[in-house]
């Protein structure tokens, strides 16, 4: 290594008269965060070098030296012994510089037929592919936890709310399956996104391709890509795959935020529907009695973070002329934080689900309050021949009457109920019970316990 | 119809003591915008009514009256003769009220076994499915326009920019194909989204399903859905399909914004790469000489609008407890505006592409400025045996020398070039021409004219 | 008016060979929404014309004809009789064209020394200034409604929540005053924003000013501006004042969303803290018993809308080169919708507050559940000489003990309490009552009824 | 310190049966980022302790021990020797725990009459106040750099663009002053925001205040606050001051992004208006000739980041019930990153401005292309008595004629010009020169060199 190199000379600085100031160096360096791509950078460099050798662009000895050097670098990084430096801007130059140090001349041949533009796009896609696989596995964990809880509560009655007002009785198992469906779509979306992520940009070089006889298919195959990016300019300049991932992540967070909102409400003592395990609650520095659903609150709050990163990435790409612009260095931190936030939230959420203690009696008591079976009465009247709109009207009057008596519909006497429709008979009370209401909703997607159990079985099968 | 009804009595108002004030009525009414769903609302009501009859829930005569009434309503709406009223809140009540007026008792039976919650979710999905199909067709138009222009310019040389600095020569056709790829991914994303949109919520009723023996598969089939929503609570409460669409749209707009940015820069007289047809330019109220690329600017600006709607929808859903909350009424206006913005931008963009006049000579002149073939010189040296990193350094010095002489690399004499590497010979001038540079990048994804033509052919085939 | 003019010839079309297509005309026309600025456009034109005359740029007869024509146009617009047309692009050309029709030659002199660029910036600022004044008045209405309710409930005890878990008793009046403070800051922010809005751009013309001897101060004074924009390029190209307003609006909506969230939770039957007036609730199309807090839900939902518009405007301006670009036509619709949303939400919210019925007993019952005075016990111990951190620990043990007994702290016997600290004496029960707890927090900002009443008095004074 | 404490027992864990798992501990701990508040936490603790002593709540010896302990902690932190631990959640507990270790019993008294809720709100406001002061100073640096450059170029002619098309000649100094105005408003906005930030929350305790006889005014005065938060619930639960700051920051970034976009375009060789100092450019790993305006691109890109954080914070607060919820822990990282991004961008931008080399001739050449004085011709005709709208039309025809002759307006012969208006005389050529055009725009805000110089003088004065 020359003296020049020791002072942090950039691989591209041959042409420049004045050196960058420390301020600019710190401002533009990305190695503090993009070093996270090191493992993927090395993996891609190995595949690139092997292709270069197979195509006769570098020699067998060059390849051997490169492989040895990169293996060494890999173990230095794993051991935390690699000397990262802002002076070498980014993960790519840091590794290349060290490779030249270790391997000499052959190291200087590695960058043949590629550019940092296609290199970073490749690294980012490898990173994101791995991240998607990890997220997908965590979503499945959450789904399994939901199914386990739903299994236990396929018959547990709770008030189904719309507008946070009592609507109709549902089972808690059924309620949980709603989330199962949301996460199933999230998983599907990520799988779709993965197909678009999993394309090889390498070979695009700076933007125009290269004059060397490269074999992109070979590199794609070795790295497990489904194919190559079909246009070199597009390959280095678009980040839509990252934005798509962030949008998928924002939806996962949105779904988590809804469940967390419910947990927070349910854990309030007025509800008392659930108790969160101590390990997932925290206390107060001043109020000794507190047991706060902090984990749920934090997850709800972190939704903003992921939405924000999505906006950051969209704003970043808006109006950028082709091809690569340095603006795109800003794609990494938001993306990394989306991945970290999402995986942490899913992992802790799955565990929290496992520790939820359901207070069946509180749920049932809440379901008995608020005329939850009023719709059943209307449907009863329809079955007796009343047109639905009239049945609805009649029941509305009955509810008003019950409220004036300060009682629930099911507590009205038959004669009282008959004031609102002469078709009401003794069998009306079957329709007015929570159990009767639940049982009657047995079609596909309905809340009847038997249907919920079938849905659980189907869902388990879909998870494999 | 009773006098009460004529004063705008709500179908649900039987229970309430006081009427809504005008202020509240205006604040909560959605018919001013959701009437746009009318055609889908009627379509879904017809399928629902036919299923109710087939399942024996309503009679044959009921069905006939409903069909006749809805047909009448449909033609009133088409003719602009339908009397929409805020007093009936939304599109659903407006149509139901009119149906009862026209069909009497049978009209009152239509709402059996459904709720506005599953009804509006169904309407919205039908609307969005149609919108996706329209957007997909428009994207194909844009892609075809790109291919036509690329065909013409498969050999037109232009400076490929990175950082808006001259990087390497590319062909204009190659540049256009980068956008073809972006829009191809956009189309694929929308097709993936469509599969998630195309599920039937109807049958979920308010949130719990219904006690009537409904046949959801039948309704799904009649309405062209791929299947039914598997959980009733999820069916009425999630809008992730709409958010996913908005995210797809934001990416389309991002891609359009990049092309428009380029057009705006290219149309500046310093560039003069393109001339936009008069029909797509506008003038100034004060500067008589102006010919402004207003269409491109407006499209670029509208990107913000779509990003904003995406944020609106994500914010809307964050932390909502299950099931349906009135917040979700706010899903429609952003979604409608996303669809309108996207379709208008794609349509006008496709036409604008057709009217672009390319100034070949200006493009070529720009490519000859800025040492566009410096990389070719480095690659030449590598082929002569120099390690890439050293070749890069040597060329950087040569560029600096050329700049001090105020000339381009290709204008240096052989002896001058040889100062920087003794391996340089007379054949170097082949590598330094724009044509030589282009021709040499002939691998998959490269910018060589022959490869560009092959890519166009492949792209045409993919469009069918 | 020539035949050409009748076919919608643009004022700037003299130079163009081909006319705009219908598609482009529809795409670029803004008159459908910017006609809302008409009243401000006329007001500004009048001030401009009077200055032109005073400066000798147009004649007295010109001015008289212009004034007469604009008065006529104003009354045509007020009467809904003005013939707006997309063919004349925007509100400015529509009015100018009609003025020329009415006033002839003098009408053609009005546009002297101005451009649409400074004209629209002026109109927009006049519009926004009026909007801010309206919003400010509505915020004061909300604040007054809060004070009226707080007055009534200065002693009404409720559980103060953190993490939606019972923390300490507070008065409902105190809780309401928290919102008073938020809206006070919102009002202050808007007043600050108004100062930046209230500057005159007119005179900047297209971007460079004009060669006519204009008197900008005179125009500023006539239109009530605090001063003139000091740089012509800045005057026509920045929209930061609009973005600042949108950011202020987003904070108002955020504050409203928090109150609405609370109302929705409080109206749930498990809480039953408040009852919303019938006029502010709506029913269900299927569940006859429902009384939904739709107004609160809609306001909460509309927060997304305003946040979205803020993002739209920020995205719009990002990276725009100076001076005016057509992108900025996109500033109006989001801004108008922010104003409409904000004013509607504030107006309906103020009315809704007036109709809220507070259930004192439910609030008090909730405050007695969850050891709300545990902190008071800790503070009691500190007053007895225990270090706070140890007092906190002792009380935590006591709470755990009470929970194991299934009772509240205040229900433990003295001997039981003394297990956790020997310093506890009979007077501890004073600290453990809700009333004692409230009364003791009497410093500035505290929840003691006497302090709440003083805060209300101070707040009333601040409103004037 | 007890053995228990060494295993990381939380100050609030007395009540809990099960400990938090490692996963939850990592998920909820904030000390990794909130330790940045340590200096402010200590400052606020000192003021709090002194007040406690003055109010007789703790003793003189307690205070002395606390002061000594905190001084020791401060120097440990400054020396990087403080042992931060996730096991103690956040900056507050880490410091309190160490204080107890160092000071014993008195350390346990420090948390009397406060809570982490008011403590963190206080720390955050102290942090933000300092950040605003730093940002304000950096904005002034940028403004000074703009004035210095403007001074040099008060007469340098450049093409003023609208729609990136040549509009009218302006001076480069005038163009720079447009940015001066933008940053002046930014500075004003931050000053307004500072007043709202600079209020003391301490004394609000958890949410309800405290039963100790605290003196909030004294603490406010010692910490330099303008006053106290008037309501305890508001004090701990709102973060609007942070959101307002983020919105101000987004506008600063928007202004920077516009200038950076211009620099990037101007540095393109087709423009060649400016050359960026080598120290602010970077090279390419593959293209040896590149000199990229990376700093400008990165600043432009970072706009997305700040917009994203604004969205994150708004999303975070939306719909949160009072008072403090753990969601708010998520306020810190976005806020810190906004501050860091803003200060770095302003600092590097101010330096970059100093290194810009302006190519006067390239600017002037560009101004001579595109009929920049067409408006001057129209204004000339108006001065000769033609109505503006007709003058505009005549000039449009003249421009079209010049274009057909492939020349500029000023190059047309007098006879040719007279085809378009008989009022044109020899003196027209004065109006058609760039210098004549500039000179004539001398009103307030205009681009005439004499006016630009006056504006610079006024601006310098405003900076003090």
mmCIF file of N, CA and C in Angstrom, chain A residues 233-321:
data_model
loop_
_atom_site.group_PDB
_atom_site.id
_atom_site.type_symbol
_atom_site.label_atom_id
_atom_site.label_comp_id
_atom_site.label_asym_id
_atom_site.label_seq_id
_atom_site.Cartn_x
_atom_site.Cartn_y
_atom_site.Cartn_z
ATOM 1 N N UNK A 233 -29.655 0.600 -17.825
ATOM 2 C CA UNK A 233 -29.930 1.904 -17.211
ATOM 3 C C UNK A 233 -30.953 1.746 -16.084
ATOM 4 N N UNK A 234 -31.998 0.987 -16.389
ATOM 5 C CA UNK A 234 -32.997 0.695 -15.364
ATOM 6 C C UNK A 234 -32.364 -0.021 -14.174
ATOM 7 N N UNK A 235 -31.459 -0.935 -14.459
ATOM 8 C CA UNK A 235 -30.874 -1.770 -13.402
ATOM 9 C C UNK A 235 -30.185 -0.953 -12.320
ATOM 10 N N UNK A 236 -29.523 0.136 -12.726
ATOM 11 C CA UNK A 236 -28.771 0.915 -11.731
ATOM 12 C C UNK A 236 -29.550 2.093 -11.170
ATOM 13 N N UNK A 237 -30.677 2.434 -11.788
ATOM 14 C CA UNK A 237 -31.285 3.692 -11.374
ATOM 15 C C UNK A 237 -32.610 3.562 -10.648
ATOM 16 N N UNK A 238 -33.284 2.455 -10.750
ATOM 17 C CA UNK A 238 -34.580 2.402 -10.077
ATOM 18 C C UNK A 238 -34.458 1.704 -8.726
ATOM 19 N N UNK A 239 -35.277 2.147 -7.803
ATOM 20 C CA UNK A 239 -35.343 1.516 -6.488
ATOM 21 C C UNK A 239 -36.790 1.160 -6.165
ATOM 22 N N UNK A 240 -37.591 0.938 -7.191
ATOM 23 C CA UNK A 240 -39.009 0.675 -6.920
ATOM 24 C C UNK A 240 -39.195 -0.589 -6.089
ATOM 25 N N UNK A 241 -38.286 -1.534 -6.236
ATOM 26 C CA UNK A 241 -38.402 -2.771 -5.445
ATOM 27 C C UNK A 241 -38.300 -2.466 -3.952
ATOM 28 N N UNK A 242 -37.457 -1.501 -3.605
ATOM 29 C CA UNK A 242 -37.311 -1.147 -2.187
ATOM 30 C C UNK A 242 -38.556 -0.407 -1.689
ATOM 31 N N UNK A 243 -39.089 0.459 -2.523
ATOM 32 C CA UNK A 243 -40.298 1.193 -2.148
ATOM 33 C C UNK A 243 -41.473 0.225 -2.005
ATOM 34 N N UNK A 244 -41.548 -0.724 -2.943
ATOM 35 C CA UNK A 244 -42.625 -1.715 -2.842
ATOM 36 C C UNK A 244 -42.524 -2.479 -1.522
ATOM 37 N N UNK A 245 -41.319 -2.841 -1.152
ATOM 38 C CA UNK A 245 -41.149 -3.539 0.125
ATOM 39 C C UNK A 245 -41.601 -2.665 1.288
ATOM 40 N N UNK A 246 -41.211 -1.386 1.251
ATOM 41 C CA UNK A 246 -41.609 -0.487 2.333
ATOM 42 C C UNK A 246 -43.124 -0.352 2.406
ATOM 43 N N UNK A 247 -43.781 -0.354 1.250
ATOM 44 C CA UNK A 247 -45.248 -0.265 1.245
ATOM 45 C C UNK A 247 -45.859 -1.532 1.844
ATOM 46 N N UNK A 248 -45.302 -2.687 1.497
ATOM 47 C CA UNK A 248 -45.766 -3.949 2.107
ATOM 48 C C UNK A 248 -45.587 -3.877 3.623
ATOM 49 N N UNK A 249 -44.438 -3.380 4.038
ATOM 50 C CA UNK A 249 -44.134 -3.303 5.463
ATOM 51 C C UNK A 249 -45.106 -2.364 6.177
ATOM 52 N N UNK A 250 -45.439 -1.264 5.522
ATOM 53 C CA UNK A 250 -46.374 -0.311 6.132
ATOM 54 C C UNK A 250 -47.729 -0.984 6.362
ATOM 55 N N UNK A 251 -48.114 -1.870 5.457
ATOM 56 C CA UNK A 251 -49.394 -2.571 5.657
ATOM 57 C C UNK A 251 -49.302 -3.577 6.799
ATOM 58 N N UNK A 252 -48.196 -4.282 6.897
ATOM 59 C CA UNK A 252 -48.029 -5.195 8.042
ATOM 60 C C UNK A 252 -48.125 -4.390 9.349
ATOM 61 N N UNK A 253 -47.431 -3.272 9.391
ATOM 62 C CA UNK A 253 -47.455 -2.439 10.601
ATOM 63 C C UNK A 253 -48.865 -1.916 10.876
ATOM 64 N N UNK A 254 -49.569 -1.556 9.816
ATOM 65 C CA UNK A 254 -50.947 -1.083 9.984
ATOM 66 C C UNK A 254 -51.799 -2.178 10.620
ATOM 67 N N UNK A 255 -51.636 -3.394 10.148
ATOM 68 C CA UNK A 255 -52.394 -4.503 10.734
ATOM 69 C C UNK A 255 -52.000 -4.721 12.199
ATOM 70 N N UNK A 256 -50.698 -4.692 12.456
ATOM 71 C CA UNK A 256 -50.251 -4.838 13.847
ATOM 72 C C UNK A 256 -50.806 -3.703 14.710
ATOM 73 N N UNK A 257 -50.813 -2.494 14.164
ATOM 74 C CA UNK A 257 -51.270 -1.340 14.960
ATOM 75 C C UNK A 257 -52.730 -1.496 15.365
ATOM 76 N N UNK A 258 -53.505 -2.133 14.514
ATOM 77 C CA UNK A 258 -54.933 -2.315 14.829
ATOM 78 C C UNK A 258 -55.094 -3.313 15.976
ATOM 79 N N UNK A 259 -54.370 -4.398 15.905
ATOM 80 C CA UNK A 259 -54.450 -5.388 16.975
ATOM 81 C C UNK A 259 -53.953 -4.761 18.280
ATOM 82 N N UNK A 260 -52.865 -4.020 18.193
ATOM 83 C CA UNK A 260 -52.303 -3.416 19.404
ATOM 84 C C UNK A 260 -53.280 -2.416 20.011
ATOM 85 N N UNK A 261 -53.919 -1.631 19.169
ATOM 86 C CA UNK A 261 -54.952 -0.706 19.663
ATOM 87 C C UNK A 261 -56.023 -1.493 20.434
ATOM 88 N N UNK A 262 -56.426 -2.617 19.895
ATOM 89 C CA UNK A 262 -57.449 -3.416 20.572
ATOM 90 C C UNK A 262 -56.936 -3.947 21.908
ATOM 91 N N UNK A 263 -55.704 -4.443 21.904
ATOM 92 C CA UNK A 263 -55.139 -4.970 23.153
ATOM 93 C C UNK A 263 -55.111 -3.881 24.214
ATOM 94 N N UNK A 264 -54.707 -2.683 23.811
ATOM 95 C CA UNK A 264 -54.625 -1.572 24.765
ATOM 96 C C UNK A 264 -56.007 -1.264 25.338
ATOM 97 N N UNK A 265 -57.009 -1.233 24.473
ATOM 98 C CA UNK A 265 -58.382 -0.972 24.946
ATOM 99 C C UNK A 265 -58.861 -2.125 25.828
ATOM 100 N N UNK A 266 -58.628 -3.350 25.368
ATOM 101 C CA UNK A 266 -59.090 -4.524 26.115
ATOM 102 C C UNK A 266 -58.432 -4.638 27.495
ATOM 103 N N UNK A 267 -57.207 -4.110 27.596
ATOM 104 C CA UNK A 267 -56.486 -4.232 28.863
ATOM 105 C C UNK A 267 -56.894 -3.152 29.866
ATOM 106 N N UNK A 268 -57.602 -2.139 29.389
ATOM 107 C CA UNK A 268 -58.128 -1.118 30.299
ATOM 108 C C UNK A 268 -59.083 -1.800 31.275
ATOM 109 N N UNK A 269 -59.053 -1.401 32.560
ATOM 110 C CA UNK A 269 -59.894 -2.109 33.535
ATOM 111 C C UNK A 269 -61.407 -2.038 33.261
ATOM 112 N N UNK A 270 -61.883 -1.017 32.544
ATOM 113 C CA UNK A 270 -63.316 -0.983 32.219
ATOM 114 C C UNK A 270 -63.666 -2.148 31.313
ATOM 115 N N UNK A 271 -62.742 -2.541 30.446
ATOM 116 C CA UNK A 271 -62.964 -3.686 29.577
ATOM 117 C C UNK A 271 -62.532 -4.960 30.307
ATOM 118 N N UNK A 272 -61.261 -5.020 30.632
ATOM 119 C CA UNK A 272 -60.761 -6.209 31.305
ATOM 120 C C UNK A 272 -60.898 -7.481 30.487
ATOM 121 N N UNK A 273 -60.865 -7.372 29.165
ATOM 122 C CA UNK A 273 -61.026 -8.554 28.305
ATOM 123 C C UNK A 273 -59.780 -9.430 28.332
ATOM 124 N N UNK A 274 -58.619 -8.777 28.432
ATOM 125 C CA UNK A 274 -57.380 -9.544 28.407
ATOM 126 C C UNK A 274 -56.438 -9.047 29.490
ATOM 127 N N UNK A 275 -55.560 -9.937 29.873
ATOM 128 C CA UNK A 275 -54.461 -9.547 30.739
ATOM 129 C C UNK A 275 -53.183 -9.903 29.991
ATOM 130 N N UNK A 276 -52.282 -8.945 29.946
ATOM 131 C CA UNK A 276 -51.027 -9.170 29.239
ATOM 132 C C UNK A 276 -50.020 -9.717 30.236
ATOM 133 N N UNK A 277 -49.214 -10.663 29.791
ATOM 134 C CA UNK A 277 -48.232 -11.264 30.694
ATOM 135 C C UNK A 277 -47.307 -10.177 31.239
ATOM 136 N N UNK A 278 -46.919 -10.328 32.513
ATOM 137 C CA UNK A 278 -46.028 -9.347 33.146
ATOM 138 C C UNK A 278 -44.820 -9.028 32.276
ATOM 139 N N UNK A 279 -44.279 -10.023 31.633
ATOM 140 C CA UNK A 279 -43.070 -9.838 30.835
ATOM 141 C C UNK A 279 -43.262 -8.880 29.676
ATOM 142 N N UNK A 280 -44.519 -8.613 29.335
ATOM 143 C CA UNK A 280 -44.788 -7.713 28.207
ATOM 144 C C UNK A 280 -45.398 -6.389 28.658
ATOM 145 N N UNK A 281 -45.411 -6.183 29.973
ATOM 146 C CA UNK A 281 -45.914 -4.931 30.520
ATOM 147 C C UNK A 281 -44.738 -4.232 31.179
ATOM 148 N N UNK A 282 -44.892 -2.935 31.401
ATOM 149 C CA UNK A 282 -43.878 -2.261 32.193
ATOM 150 C C UNK A 282 -44.565 -1.383 33.209
ATOM 151 N N UNK A 283 -43.777 -0.951 34.193
ATOM 152 C CA UNK A 283 -44.336 -0.167 35.278
ATOM 153 C C UNK A 283 -44.058 1.301 35.121
ATOM 154 N N UNK A 284 -44.343 2.034 36.182
ATOM 155 C CA UNK A 284 -44.196 3.474 36.163
ATOM 156 C C UNK A 284 -43.117 3.892 37.144
ATOM 157 N N UNK A 285 -42.443 5.009 36.850
ATOM 158 C CA UNK A 285 -41.411 5.491 37.757
ATOM 159 C C UNK A 285 -42.017 6.171 38.968
ATOM 160 N N UNK A 286 -43.311 6.449 38.893
ATOM 161 C CA UNK A 286 -43.935 7.191 39.982
ATOM 162 C C UNK A 286 -45.199 6.540 40.502
ATOM 163 N N UNK A 287 -45.952 5.848 39.623
ATOM 164 C CA UNK A 287 -47.205 5.243 40.044
ATOM 165 C C UNK A 287 -46.998 3.751 40.240
ATOM 166 N N UNK A 288 -46.928 3.312 41.488
ATOM 167 C CA UNK A 288 -46.491 1.943 41.757
ATOM 168 C C UNK A 288 -47.483 0.883 41.282
ATOM 169 N N UNK A 289 -48.732 1.292 41.034
ATOM 170 C CA UNK A 289 -49.736 0.291 40.683
ATOM 171 C C UNK A 289 -49.794 -0.029 39.202
ATOM 172 N N UNK A 290 -49.039 0.706 38.389
ATOM 173 C CA UNK A 290 -49.232 0.599 36.940
ATOM 174 C C UNK A 290 -48.721 -0.711 36.333
ATOM 175 N N UNK A 291 -49.489 -1.205 35.384
ATOM 176 C CA UNK A 291 -49.035 -2.313 34.545
ATOM 177 C C UNK A 291 -49.429 -1.948 33.128
ATOM 178 N N UNK A 292 -48.493 -1.403 32.407
ATOM 179 C CA UNK A 292 -48.796 -0.760 31.135
ATOM 180 C C UNK A 292 -48.524 -1.675 29.949
ATOM 181 N N UNK A 293 -49.384 -1.628 28.963
ATOM 182 C CA UNK A 293 -49.181 -2.470 27.767
ATOM 183 C C UNK A 293 -48.174 -1.825 26.822
ATOM 184 N N UNK A 294 -46.969 -1.583 27.343
ATOM 185 C CA UNK A 294 -45.971 -0.823 26.588
ATOM 186 C C UNK A 294 -45.603 -1.457 25.260
ATOM 187 N N UNK A 295 -45.519 -2.762 25.241
ATOM 188 C CA UNK A 295 -45.105 -3.406 23.999
ATOM 189 C C UNK A 295 -46.119 -3.111 22.900
ATOM 190 N N UNK A 296 -47.394 -3.231 23.249
ATOM 191 C CA UNK A 296 -48.436 -2.940 22.258
ATOM 192 C C UNK A 296 -48.394 -1.472 21.836
ATOM 193 N N UNK A 297 -48.166 -0.593 22.795
ATOM 194 C CA UNK A 297 -48.096 0.829 22.455
ATOM 195 C C UNK A 297 -46.918 1.145 21.539
ATOM 196 N N UNK A 298 -45.782 0.537 21.861
ATOM 197 C CA UNK A 298 -44.595 0.792 21.030
ATOM 198 C C UNK A 298 -44.805 0.312 19.598
ATOM 199 N N UNK A 299 -45.402 -0.850 19.462
ATOM 200 C CA UNK A 299 -45.645 -1.360 18.106
ATOM 201 C C UNK A 299 -46.574 -0.403 17.362
ATOM 202 N N UNK A 300 -47.643 0.017 18.055
ATOM 203 C CA UNK A 300 -48.568 0.975 17.432
ATOM 204 C C UNK A 300 -47.811 2.227 17.008
ATOM 205 N N UNK A 301 -46.941 2.709 17.891
ATOM 206 C CA UNK A 301 -46.178 3.918 17.573
ATOM 207 C C UNK A 301 -45.222 3.722 16.408
ATOM 208 N N UNK A 302 -44.641 2.540 16.316
ATOM 209 C CA UNK A 302 -43.641 2.301 15.272
ATOM 210 C C UNK A 302 -44.258 2.268 13.870
ATOM 211 N N UNK A 303 -45.565 2.189 13.806
ATOM 212 C CA UNK A 303 -46.233 2.300 12.506
ATOM 213 C C UNK A 303 -45.862 3.607 11.824
ATOM 214 N N UNK A 304 -45.800 4.676 12.615
ATOM 215 C CA UNK A 304 -45.451 5.979 12.060
ATOM 216 C C UNK A 304 -44.073 5.947 11.422
ATOM 217 N N UNK A 305 -43.186 5.284 12.094
ATOM 218 C CA UNK A 305 -41.806 5.177 11.621
ATOM 219 C C UNK A 305 -41.737 4.533 10.233
ATOM 220 N N UNK A 306 -42.453 3.467 10.065
ATOM 221 C CA UNK A 306 -42.398 2.769 8.775
ATOM 222 C C UNK A 306 -43.123 3.580 7.697
ATOM 223 N N UNK A 307 -44.267 4.149 8.036
ATOM 224 C CA UNK A 307 -44.927 5.040 7.071
ATOM 225 C C UNK A 307 -43.982 6.170 6.667
ATOM 226 N N UNK A 308 -43.279 6.705 7.635
ATOM 227 C CA UNK A 308 -42.351 7.803 7.360
ATOM 228 C C UNK A 308 -41.252 7.374 6.395
ATOM 229 N N UNK A 309 -40.712 6.198 6.597
ATOM 230 C CA UNK A 309 -39.656 5.736 5.698
ATOM 231 C C UNK A 309 -40.187 5.544 4.273
ATOM 232 N N UNK A 310 -41.402 5.070 4.176
ATOM 233 C CA UNK A 310 -42.022 4.920 2.851
ATOM 234 C C UNK A 310 -42.086 6.280 2.156
ATOM 235 N N UNK A 311 -42.523 7.283 2.887
ATOM 236 C CA UNK A 311 -42.578 8.636 2.324
ATOM 237 C C UNK A 311 -41.181 9.118 1.940
ATOM 238 N N UNK A 312 -40.211 8.838 2.804
ATOM 239 C CA UNK A 312 -38.834 9.253 2.514
ATOM 240 C C UNK A 312 -38.371 8.670 1.176
ATOM 241 N N UNK A 313 -38.638 7.392 0.970
ATOM 242 C CA UNK A 313 -38.162 6.736 -0.244
ATOM 243 C C UNK A 313 -38.899 7.252 -1.477
ATOM 244 N N UNK A 314 -40.199 7.455 -1.352
ATOM 245 C CA UNK A 314 -40.951 7.992 -2.490
ATOM 246 C C UNK A 314 -40.477 9.405 -2.836
ATOM 247 N N UNK A 315 -40.274 10.208 -1.803
ATOM 248 C CA UNK A 315 -39.813 11.584 -2.037
ATOM 249 C C UNK A 315 -38.441 11.572 -2.697
ATOM 250 N N UNK A 316 -37.609 10.671 -2.235
ATOM 251 C CA UNK A 316 -36.258 10.519 -2.759
ATOM 252 C C UNK A 316 -36.236 10.286 -4.268
ATOM 253 N N UNK A 317 -37.118 9.431 -4.739
ATOM 254 C CA UNK A 317 -37.083 9.026 -6.148
ATOM 255 C C UNK A 317 -37.831 9.979 -7.053
ATOM 256 N N UNK A 318 -38.697 10.792 -6.488
ATOM 257 C CA UNK A 318 -39.533 11.669 -7.315
ATOM 258 C C UNK A 318 -38.668 12.589 -8.176
ATOM 259 N N UNK A 319 -38.914 12.556 -9.458
ATOM 260 C CA UNK A 319 -38.282 13.507 -10.349
ATOM 261 C C UNK A 319 -36.795 13.338 -10.564
ATOM 262 N N UNK A 320 -36.232 12.202 -10.179
ATOM 263 C CA UNK A 320 -34.797 11.980 -10.458
ATOM 264 C C UNK A 320 -34.587 11.633 -11.924
ATOM 265 N N UNK A 321 -33.724 12.378 -12.618
ATOM 266 C CA UNK A 321 -33.397 11.968 -13.980
ATOM 267 C C UNK A 321 -32.562 10.692 -13.941
#
